[in-house]
Short mmCIF file of C-alpha atoms in Angstrom, two decimals:
data_model
loop_
_atom_site.label_atom_id
_atom_site.label_comp_id
_atom_site.label_asym_id
_atom_site.label_seq_id
_atom_site.Cartn_x
_atom_site.Cartn_y
_atom_site.Cartn_z
CA MET A 1 0.08 -0.17 -0.21
CA ARG A 2 2.66 2.60 1.18
CA GLN A 3 4.66 1.67 -2.34
CA ALA A 4 1.36 2.48 -4.45
CA VAL A 5 0.83 5.69 -2.53
CA GLN A 6 4.70 6.56 -3.22
CA SER A 7 4.50 5.49 -6.70
CA LYS A 8 1.54 7.67 -7.56
CA SER A 9 3.24 10.53 -5.74
CA GLN A 10 6.46 10.09 -8.02
CA PHE A 11 3.94 9.78 -11.07
CA THR A 12 2.55 13.08 -9.95
CA ALA A 13 5.91 15.00 -9.26
CA THR A 14 7.07 13.45 -12.78
CA GLU A 15 3.96 14.77 -14.78
CA HIS A 16 4.14 17.83 -12.84
CA ARG A 17 7.89 18.65 -13.87
CA SER A 18 7.41 17.35 -17.58
CA TRP A 19 4.30 19.89 -18.03
CA SER A 20 5.71 22.80 -15.83
CA TRP A 21 8.06 24.11 -18.57
CA ALA A 22 4.94 24.90 -20.74
CA LYS A 23 3.48 27.23 -17.98
CA GLY A 24 6.76 28.92 -17.88
CA ARG A 25 7.90 32.37 -18.88
CA SER A 26 10.68 31.18 -21.12
CA GLU A 27 10.25 31.70 -24.97
CA PRO A 28 9.75 28.18 -26.07
CA ALA A 29 7.08 27.86 -23.54
CA ARG A 30 5.40 30.91 -24.90
CA ILE A 31 5.86 29.60 -28.48
CA LEU A 32 4.17 26.42 -27.30
CA ARG A 33 1.47 28.41 -25.91
CA PHE A 34 0.74 30.74 -29.05
CA ALA A 35 0.71 27.27 -31.16
CA ALA A 36 -2.07 25.96 -28.95
CA ILE A 37 -4.30 29.13 -28.77
CA GLY A 38 -3.49 30.12 -32.65
CA GLY A 39 -4.06 26.56 -33.55
CA LEU A 40 -7.83 26.65 -31.96
CA SER A 41 -8.28 30.27 -33.23
CA THR A 42 -6.90 28.96 -37.01
CA LEU A 43 -9.24 25.85 -36.56
CA ILE A 44 -12.15 28.23 -35.47
CA TYR A 45 -11.54 30.35 -38.76
CA ALA A 46 -11.04 27.28 -41.06
CA VAL A 47 -13.94 25.35 -39.91
CA GLY A 48 -16.25 28.35 -39.88
CA THR A 49 -15.17 29.75 -43.16
CA LEU A 50 -15.69 26.03 -44.86
CA ALA A 51 -18.99 25.27 -42.98
CA LEU A 52 -20.43 28.96 -43.97
CA SER A 53 -19.42 28.57 -47.60
CA ASP A 54 -19.70 25.00 -48.52
CA ARG A 55 -22.56 24.01 -46.34
CA PHE A 56 -24.66 27.06 -46.05
CA GLY A 57 -23.85 28.46 -49.25
CA LEU A 58 -22.57 31.91 -48.22
CA PRO A 59 -19.78 33.61 -50.53
CA ALA A 60 -16.34 32.59 -49.43
CA ALA A 61 -15.48 36.15 -48.47
CA ILE A 62 -18.57 36.71 -46.01
CA SER A 63 -17.95 33.29 -44.65
CA SER A 64 -14.41 34.28 -44.04
CA VAL A 65 -15.16 37.81 -42.26
CA VAL A 66 -17.72 36.05 -40.09
CA ALA A 67 -15.28 33.25 -39.36
CA TYR A 68 -12.32 35.51 -38.62
CA GLY A 69 -14.29 37.62 -36.36
CA ALA A 70 -15.10 34.75 -34.07
CA GLY A 71 -11.57 33.70 -34.39
CA ALA A 72 -10.27 36.86 -33.19
CA VAL A 73 -12.23 37.06 -30.00
CA PHE A 74 -10.83 33.76 -29.10
CA SER A 75 -7.42 34.58 -30.01
CA TYR A 76 -7.45 37.99 -27.82
CA CYS A 77 -8.66 36.32 -24.79
CA GLY A 78 -6.29 32.94 -25.07
CA HIS A 79 -3.17 35.22 -26.18
CA ARG A 80 -3.68 37.89 -23.60
CA PHE A 81 -4.36 35.20 -20.33
CA VAL A 82 -2.45 32.14 -21.87
CA THR A 83 0.35 32.68 -24.19
CA PHE A 84 1.89 36.13 -23.07
CA MET A 85 0.17 36.19 -19.47
CA SER A 86 0.01 40.02 -20.14
CA ASP A 87 -0.58 42.48 -17.50
CA GLY A 88 -0.79 45.58 -19.49
CA ALA A 89 -3.88 47.93 -19.88
CA VAL A 90 -6.65 46.22 -21.61
CA GLY A 91 -7.80 49.37 -23.95
CA PHE A 92 -4.23 49.65 -25.01
CA GLU A 93 -3.86 46.10 -25.85
CA ILE A 94 -7.04 45.78 -27.54
CA ALA A 95 -6.47 48.47 -29.58
CA ARG A 96 -3.17 47.16 -30.68
CA PHE A 97 -4.65 43.76 -31.14
CA ALA A 98 -7.56 45.47 -33.43
CA CYS A 99 -4.52 46.48 -35.51
CA ALA A 100 -2.47 43.48 -35.84
CA THR A 101 -5.95 41.32 -36.22
CA ALA A 102 -6.86 44.02 -39.27
CA VAL A 103 -3.38 43.08 -40.82
CA GLY A 104 -4.12 39.41 -40.74
CA PHE A 105 -7.75 39.96 -41.60
CA LEU A 106 -7.05 41.94 -44.80
CA LEU A 107 -4.59 39.27 -45.78
CA THR A 108 -7.10 36.45 -45.25
CA VAL A 109 -10.00 38.41 -47.13
CA GLY A 110 -7.64 39.21 -49.82
CA LEU A 111 -6.38 35.53 -50.48
CA THR A 112 -10.28 34.70 -50.32
CA VAL A 113 -11.28 36.92 -52.65
CA VAL A 114 -8.83 36.83 -55.15
CA LEU A 115 -8.43 33.18 -55.14
CA ALA A 116 -11.68 32.00 -54.60
CA ASP A 117 -14.22 34.50 -55.55
CA VAL A 118 -12.21 35.96 -58.71
CA VAL A 119 -10.07 32.98 -59.76
CA GLY A 120 -12.44 30.46 -59.04
CA LEU A 121 -10.24 28.10 -56.59
CA PRO A 122 -12.12 25.90 -54.06
CA ALA A 123 -12.15 28.05 -50.61
CA LEU A 124 -9.80 25.61 -49.19
CA VAL A 125 -6.98 27.06 -51.15
CA PRO A 126 -6.93 30.29 -49.46
CA VAL A 127 -8.20 28.98 -46.21
CA ALA A 128 -4.89 26.61 -46.18
CA MET A 129 -2.65 29.58 -47.17
CA ALA A 130 -4.26 31.83 -44.61
CA CYS A 131 -3.64 29.46 -41.92
CA THR A 132 -0.04 29.00 -43.06
CA LEU A 133 0.78 32.76 -43.12
CA VAL A 134 -1.37 34.65 -41.01
CA PRO A 135 -0.15 32.58 -37.55
CA VAL A 136 3.55 33.55 -38.59
CA LEU A 137 2.84 37.21 -38.77
CA ASN A 138 0.32 37.26 -35.90
CA PHE A 139 3.05 36.00 -33.24
CA ILE A 140 5.78 38.53 -34.70
CA ILE A 141 3.29 41.57 -34.20
CA LEU A 142 1.55 40.28 -30.92
CA ARG A 143 5.16 39.78 -29.41
CA GLN A 144 6.72 43.00 -30.70
CA PHE A 145 3.72 45.35 -30.96
CA VAL A 146 0.57 44.27 -28.97
CA PHE A 147 1.34 42.39 -25.25
CA THR A 148 4.49 44.59 -24.43
CA ALA A 149 3.77 44.84 -20.88
CA VAL A 150 4.21 41.23 -20.32
CA VAL A 151 5.00 39.69 -16.79
CA ARG A 152 8.34 38.41 -16.74
#
């Protein structure tokens, strides 16, 4: 019995150590959290765009706008509280986040309009491109421009 309790205690300690680095303030931990939040945000965008355009028949550009907005709300909350653990002024960060999101939004909608609505490619093509380009751009902008009052 004592050995079982000791083994469970050791497992918990080992499990805690293996995940504790992801909760830390190091840059690799931040990148991991960014990937998780960004991945979920990107999934919200991609699934929303495809569902609205393919399943409900909305134009790809309109679908992209609606889905991007839903992903942006999730993204701000996740990156503020989880990725960057920011303690900055909310008003300051929301304004800058809106600007950063506008850049990604314009890129996403531009790709969608040109490639899907003008060229006639399936909506999957601009969605895949946006899901690759926007996260890289966002990490750079959020890290350097938006969440600058990060507790270290």
